[in-house]
Amino acid sequence: MIAFIKGTVDSLSEGKMILESHGIGYELNIPASMFDAGVREGEELKIYTHMSVREDGISLFGFLSREDLEIYRMLIGVSGIGPKAALAVLSTLTADNLRFAVLSEDVQAIAKTPGIGKKTAQKLILELKDKLKLEDALENTVNAVQNTADTSAGMANEMTGEAG
């Protein structure tokens, strides 16, 4: 099992990344959220991975955080949700938005995922509701807001010449 790969983004295309590490290019299936996070070619990254072994091949799925990887693994644990469907869910919803959707039983939000219908969304909610915690999503939201505020304050201090 490959737990993570540290390397340089060699190329990006829709749903795929080639990450070069020590002369080896790893092809990773990635959620669209990586593009939203600003991942660019030439960038150094640590990508958390899940290796899927099937009779027709071996695939690596890559995520920017352990949390996204954990949510992905929960998703593929739901019967009827395979590796690509789970990736599609995380391309449509962030991990936190998925938590909120599951805990509020928002079938419509989950069913917006291509390939996920209303019944599959209901099944996903039923199976994940006890595994996800609202506190985690709220804590992540608070941390993101705090980091944004800290970054903004740091930039303001740099512009005025004040120490932080």
PDB file of C-alpha atoms in Angstrom:
ATOM      1  CA  MET A   1       0.000   0.000   0.000  1.00  0.00           C
ATOM      2  CA  ILE A   2       1.206   3.499  -0.809  1.00  0.00           C
ATOM      3  CA  ALA A   3       0.115   5.833   2.026  1.00  0.00           C
ATOM      4  CA  PHE A   4       1.345   9.094   0.509  1.00  0.00           C
ATOM      5  CA  ILE A   5       3.680  10.463  -2.132  1.00  0.00           C
ATOM      6  CA  LYS A   6       5.782  13.618  -1.865  1.00  0.00           C
ATOM      7  CA  GLY A   7       6.715  15.034  -5.203  1.00  0.00           C
ATOM      8  CA  THR A   8       6.313  17.603  -7.932  1.00  0.00           C
ATOM      9  CA  VAL A   9       3.157  17.984 -10.008  1.00  0.00           C
ATOM     10  CA  ASP A  10       4.283  17.084 -13.521  1.00  0.00           C
ATOM     11  CA  SER A  11       0.927  17.480 -15.234  1.00  0.00           C
ATOM     12  CA  LEU A  12      -2.746  18.005 -14.504  1.00  0.00           C
ATOM     13  CA  SER A  13      -5.777  17.147 -16.563  1.00  0.00           C
ATOM     14  CA  GLU A  14      -9.413  16.695 -15.687  1.00  0.00           C
ATOM     15  CA  GLY A  15      -9.548  14.106 -12.921  1.00  0.00           C
ATOM     16  CA  LYS A  16      -5.861  13.131 -13.259  1.00  0.00           C
ATOM     17  CA  MET A  17      -2.484  14.209 -11.956  1.00  0.00           C
ATOM     18  CA  ILE A  18       0.997  12.939 -12.698  1.00  0.00           C
ATOM     19  CA  LEU A  19       3.119  13.378  -9.561  1.00  0.00           C
ATOM     20  CA  GLU A  20       6.860  12.895 -10.089  1.00  0.00           C
ATOM     21  CA  SER A  21       8.771  11.544  -7.116  1.00  0.00           C
ATOM     22  CA  HIS A  22      12.394  10.376  -7.360  1.00  0.00           C
ATOM     23  CA  GLY A  23      12.202   9.894 -11.104  1.00  0.00           C
ATOM     24  CA  ILE A  24       8.897   7.984 -11.082  1.00  0.00           C
ATOM     25  CA  GLY A  25       5.682   9.518 -12.399  1.00  0.00           C
ATOM     26  CA  TYR A  26       2.632   8.345 -10.446  1.00  0.00           C
ATOM     27  CA  GLU A  27      -0.726   8.719 -12.186  1.00  0.00           C
ATOM     28  CA  LEU A  28      -3.346   9.683  -9.629  1.00  0.00           C
ATOM     29  CA  ASN A  29      -7.105  10.011  -9.971  1.00  0.00           C
ATOM     30  CA  ILE A  30      -7.986  13.234  -8.167  1.00  0.00           C
ATOM     31  CA  PRO A  31     -11.153  15.119  -7.187  1.00  0.00           C
ATOM     32  CA  ALA A  32     -11.989  18.388  -8.937  1.00  0.00           C
ATOM     33  CA  SER A  33     -11.522  20.129  -5.575  1.00  0.00           C
ATOM     34  CA  MET A  34      -7.749  20.002  -6.167  1.00  0.00           C
ATOM     35  CA  PHE A  35      -8.179  22.489  -8.990  1.00  0.00           C
ATOM     36  CA  ASP A  36     -10.291  24.678  -6.689  1.00  0.00           C
ATOM     37  CA  ALA A  37      -7.486  24.499  -4.100  1.00  0.00           C
ATOM     38  CA  GLY A  38      -5.120  26.029  -6.642  1.00  0.00           C
ATOM     39  CA  VAL A  39      -2.873  23.034  -7.309  1.00  0.00           C
ATOM     40  CA  ARG A  40      -0.585  23.879 -10.228  1.00  0.00           C
ATOM     41  CA  GLU A  41       2.054  22.139 -12.350  1.00  0.00           C
ATOM     42  CA  GLY A  42       5.550  22.417 -10.874  1.00  0.00           C
ATOM     43  CA  GLU A  43       4.220  22.623  -7.311  1.00  0.00           C
ATOM     44  CA  GLU A  44       5.712  20.429  -4.555  1.00  0.00           C
ATOM     45  CA  LEU A  45       2.993  18.429  -2.778  1.00  0.00           C
ATOM     46  CA  LYS A  46       2.365  15.638  -0.339  1.00  0.00           C
ATOM     47  CA  ILE A  47      -0.563  13.615  -1.641  1.00  0.00           C
ATOM     48  CA  TYR A  48      -2.367  11.050   0.513  1.00  0.00           C
ATOM     49  CA  THR A  49      -3.303   8.022  -1.541  1.00  0.00           C
ATOM     50  CA  HIS A  50      -5.657   5.096  -1.773  1.00  0.00           C
ATOM     51  CA  MET A  51      -4.679   2.169  -3.977  1.00  0.00           C
ATOM     52  CA  SER A  52      -7.530   0.333  -5.642  1.00  0.00           C
ATOM     53  CA  VAL A  53      -6.736  -3.149  -6.911  1.00  0.00           C
ATOM     54  CA  ARG A  54      -9.288  -4.680  -9.256  1.00  0.00           C
ATOM     55  CA  GLU A  55      -9.158  -7.490 -11.738  1.00  0.00           C
ATOM     56  CA  ASP A  56      -8.834  -4.986 -14.598  1.00  0.00           C
ATOM     57  CA  GLY A  57      -6.054  -2.877 -13.070  1.00  0.00           C
ATOM     58  CA  ILE A  58      -4.504  -0.978 -10.205  1.00  0.00           C
ATOM     59  CA  SER A  59      -5.389   2.680  -9.644  1.00  0.00           C
ATOM     60  CA  LEU A  60      -4.144   5.328  -7.253  1.00  0.00           C
ATOM     61  CA  PHE A  61      -6.493   7.988  -5.904  1.00  0.00           C
ATOM     62  CA  GLY A  62      -4.908  11.124  -4.460  1.00  0.00           C
ATOM     63  CA  PHE A  63      -6.059  13.692  -1.889  1.00  0.00           C
ATOM     64  CA  LEU A  64      -4.586  16.851  -0.380  1.00  0.00           C
ATOM     65  CA  SER A  65      -5.498  15.920   3.205  1.00  0.00           C
ATOM     66  CA  ARG A  66      -5.852  12.841   5.379  1.00  0.00           C
ATOM     67  CA  GLU A  67      -9.390  13.975   6.117  1.00  0.00           C
ATOM     68  CA  ASP A  68     -10.372  13.826   2.434  1.00  0.00           C
ATOM     69  CA  LEU A  69      -8.791  10.372   2.193  1.00  0.00           C
ATOM     70  CA  GLU A  70     -10.741   9.177   5.252  1.00  0.00           C
ATOM     71  CA  ILE A  71     -14.024  10.491   3.816  1.00  0.00           C
ATOM     72  CA  TYR A  72     -13.201   8.819   0.489  1.00  0.00           C
ATOM     73  CA  ARG A  73     -12.632   5.491   2.265  1.00  0.00           C
ATOM     74  CA  MET A  74     -15.945   5.860   4.099  1.00  0.00           C
ATOM     75  CA  LEU A  75     -17.662   6.492   0.777  1.00  0.00           C
ATOM     76  CA  ILE A  76     -16.233   3.392  -0.906  1.00  0.00           C
ATOM     77  CA  GLY A  77     -17.352   1.419   2.143  1.00  0.00           C
ATOM     78  CA  VAL A  78     -20.964   2.135   1.182  1.00  0.00           C
ATOM     79  CA  SER A  79     -22.336  -0.678  -0.963  1.00  0.00           C
ATOM     80  CA  GLY A  80     -22.992   0.540  -4.477  1.00  0.00           C
ATOM     81  CA  ILE A  81     -20.345   3.287  -4.277  1.00  0.00           C
ATOM     82  CA  GLY A  82     -17.166   2.397  -6.116  1.00  0.00           C
ATOM     83  CA  PRO A  83     -13.864   4.275  -6.297  1.00  0.00           C
ATOM     84  CA  LYS A  84     -14.894   6.504  -9.210  1.00  0.00           C
ATOM     85  CA  ALA A  85     -18.327   7.303  -7.751  1.00  0.00           C
ATOM     86  CA  ALA A  86     -16.711   8.229  -4.425  1.00  0.00           C
ATOM     87  CA  LEU A  87     -14.283  10.495  -6.284  1.00  0.00           C
ATOM     88  CA  ALA A  88     -17.222  12.078  -8.119  1.00  0.00           C
ATOM     89  CA  VAL A  89     -18.921  12.806  -4.767  1.00  0.00           C
ATOM     90  CA  LEU A  90     -15.764  14.531  -3.483  1.00  0.00           C
ATOM     91  CA  SER A  91     -15.514  16.438  -6.758  1.00  0.00           C
ATOM     92  CA  THR A  92     -19.058  17.743  -6.261  1.00  0.00           C
ATOM     93  CA  LEU A  93     -18.951  18.354  -2.494  1.00  0.00           C
ATOM     94  CA  THR A  94     -16.075  19.171  -0.166  1.00  0.00           C
ATOM     95  CA  ALA A  95     -15.572  16.811   2.767  1.00  0.00           C
ATOM     96  CA  ASP A  96     -17.242  19.351   5.078  1.00  0.00           C
ATOM     97  CA  ASN A  97     -20.163  19.955   2.700  1.00  0.00           C
ATOM     98  CA  LEU A  98     -20.648  16.200   2.454  1.00  0.00           C
ATOM     99  CA  ARG A  99     -20.709  15.985   6.265  1.00  0.00           C
ATOM    100  CA  PHE A 100     -23.325  18.732   6.441  1.00  0.00           C
ATOM    101  CA  ALA A 101     -25.382  17.095   3.669  1.00  0.00           C
ATOM    102  CA  VAL A 102     -25.297  13.664   5.341  1.00  0.00           C
ATOM    103  CA  LEU A 103     -26.071  14.964   8.820  1.00  0.00           C
ATOM    104  CA  SER A 104     -28.900  17.186   7.580  1.00  0.00           C
ATOM    105  CA  GLU A 105     -30.135  14.371   5.308  1.00  0.00           C
ATOM    106  CA  ASP A 106     -29.870  16.625   2.243  1.00  0.00           C
ATOM    107  CA  VAL A 107     -30.482  14.038  -0.479  1.00  0.00           C
ATOM    108  CA  GLN A 108     -30.649  16.727  -3.186  1.00  0.00           C
ATOM    109  CA  ALA A 109     -27.124  18.022  -2.492  1.00  0.00           C
ATOM    110  CA  ILE A 110     -25.608  14.548  -2.753  1.00  0.00           C
ATOM    111  CA  ALA A 111     -27.747  13.601  -5.774  1.00  0.00           C
ATOM    112  CA  LYS A 112     -26.191  16.516  -7.711  1.00  0.00           C
ATOM    113  CA  THR A 113     -23.174  14.244  -8.152  1.00  0.00           C
ATOM    114  CA  PRO A 114     -23.058  12.774 -11.663  1.00  0.00           C
ATOM    115  CA  GLY A 115     -23.948   9.068 -11.465  1.00  0.00           C
ATOM    116  CA  ILE A 116     -25.514   9.332  -7.989  1.00  0.00           C
ATOM    117  CA  GLY A 117     -29.284   9.193  -7.964  1.00  0.00           C
ATOM    118  CA  LYS A 118     -31.769   9.870  -5.198  1.00  0.00           C
ATOM    119  CA  LYS A 119     -31.835   6.259  -3.941  1.00  0.00           C
ATOM    120  CA  THR A 120     -28.052   5.981  -3.818  1.00  0.00           C
ATOM    121  CA  ALA A 121     -27.865   9.343  -2.026  1.00  0.00           C
ATOM    122  CA  GLN A 122     -30.382   8.101   0.561  1.00  0.00           C
ATOM    123  CA  LYS A 123     -28.381   4.901   1.043  1.00  0.00           C
ATOM    124  CA  LEU A 124     -25.187   6.918   1.447  1.00  0.00           C
ATOM    125  CA  ILE A 125     -26.839   9.107   4.094  1.00  0.00           C
ATOM    126  CA  LEU A 126     -28.189   6.077   5.952  1.00  0.00           C
ATOM    127  CA  GLU A 127     -24.815   4.323   6.037  1.00  0.00           C
ATOM    128  CA  LEU A 128     -22.652   7.363   6.851  1.00  0.00           C
ATOM    129  CA  LYS A 129     -24.850   9.246   9.309  1.00  0.00           C
ATOM    130  CA  ASP A 130     -23.431   7.435  12.353  1.00  0.00           C
ATOM    131  CA  LYS A 131     -19.845   7.643  11.094  1.00  0.00           C
ATOM    132  CA  LEU A 132     -19.648  11.400  10.534  1.00  0.00           C
ATOM    133  CA  LYS A 133     -19.593  14.082  13.207  1.00  0.00           C
ATOM    134  CA  LEU A 134     -20.978  17.585  12.856  1.00  0.00           C
ATOM    135  CA  GLU A 135     -18.323  18.821  15.280  1.00  0.00           C
ATOM    136  CA  ASP A 136     -15.571  17.916  12.801  1.00  0.00           C
ATOM    137  CA  ALA A 137     -17.170  19.948  10.016  1.00  0.00           C
ATOM    138  CA  LEU A 138     -17.785  22.913  12.342  1.00  0.00           C
ATOM    139  CA  GLU A 139     -14.218  22.751  13.686  1.00  0.00           C
ATOM    140  CA  ASN A 140     -12.815  22.696  10.130  1.00  0.00           C
ATOM    141  CA  THR A 141     -14.976  25.684   9.178  1.00  0.00           C
ATOM    142  CA  VAL A 142     -13.846  27.657  12.246  1.00  0.00           C
ATOM    143  CA  ASN A 143     -10.189  26.779  11.538  1.00  0.00           C
ATOM    144  CA  ALA A 144     -10.526  27.879   7.900  1.00  0.00           C
ATOM    145  CA  VAL A 145     -12.068  31.199   8.963  1.00  0.00           C
ATOM    146  CA  GLN A 146      -9.346  31.672  11.601  1.00  0.00           C
ATOM    147  CA  ASN A 147      -6.571  30.894   9.079  1.00  0.00           C
ATOM    148  CA  THR A 148      -8.078  33.388   6.631  1.00  0.00           C
ATOM    149  CA  ALA A 149      -8.253  36.037   9.376  1.00  0.00           C
ATOM    150  CA  ASP A 150      -4.656  35.317  10.454  1.00  0.00           C
ATOM    151  CA  THR A 151      -3.447  35.546   6.856  1.00  0.00           C
ATOM    152  CA  SER A 152      -5.323  38.819   6.310  1.00  0.00           C
ATOM    153  CA  ALA A 153      -3.958  40.302   9.558  1.00  0.00           C
ATOM    154  CA  GLY A 154      -0.428  39.217   8.590  1.00  0.00           C
ATOM    155  CA  MET A 155      -0.746  40.847   5.188  1.00  0.00           C
ATOM    156  CA  ALA A 156      -2.100  44.053   6.758  1.00  0.00           C
ATOM    157  CA  ASN A 157       0.789  44.109   9.246  1.00  0.00           C
ATOM    158  CA  GLU A 158       3.312  43.595   6.431  1.00  0.00           C
ATOM    159  CA  MET A 159       1.819  46.509   4.488  1.00  0.00           C
ATOM    160  CA  THR A 160       1.926  48.846   7.508  1.00  0.00           C
ATOM    161  CA  GLY A 161       5.277  47.539   8.727  1.00  0.00           C
ATOM    162  CA  GLU A 162       3.897  46.292  12.055  1.00  0.00           C
ATOM    163  CA  ALA A 163       4.958  43.032  13.695  1.00  0.00           C
ATOM    164  CA  GLY A 164       2.319  40.303  14.176  1.00  0.00           C
TER     165      GLY A 164
END
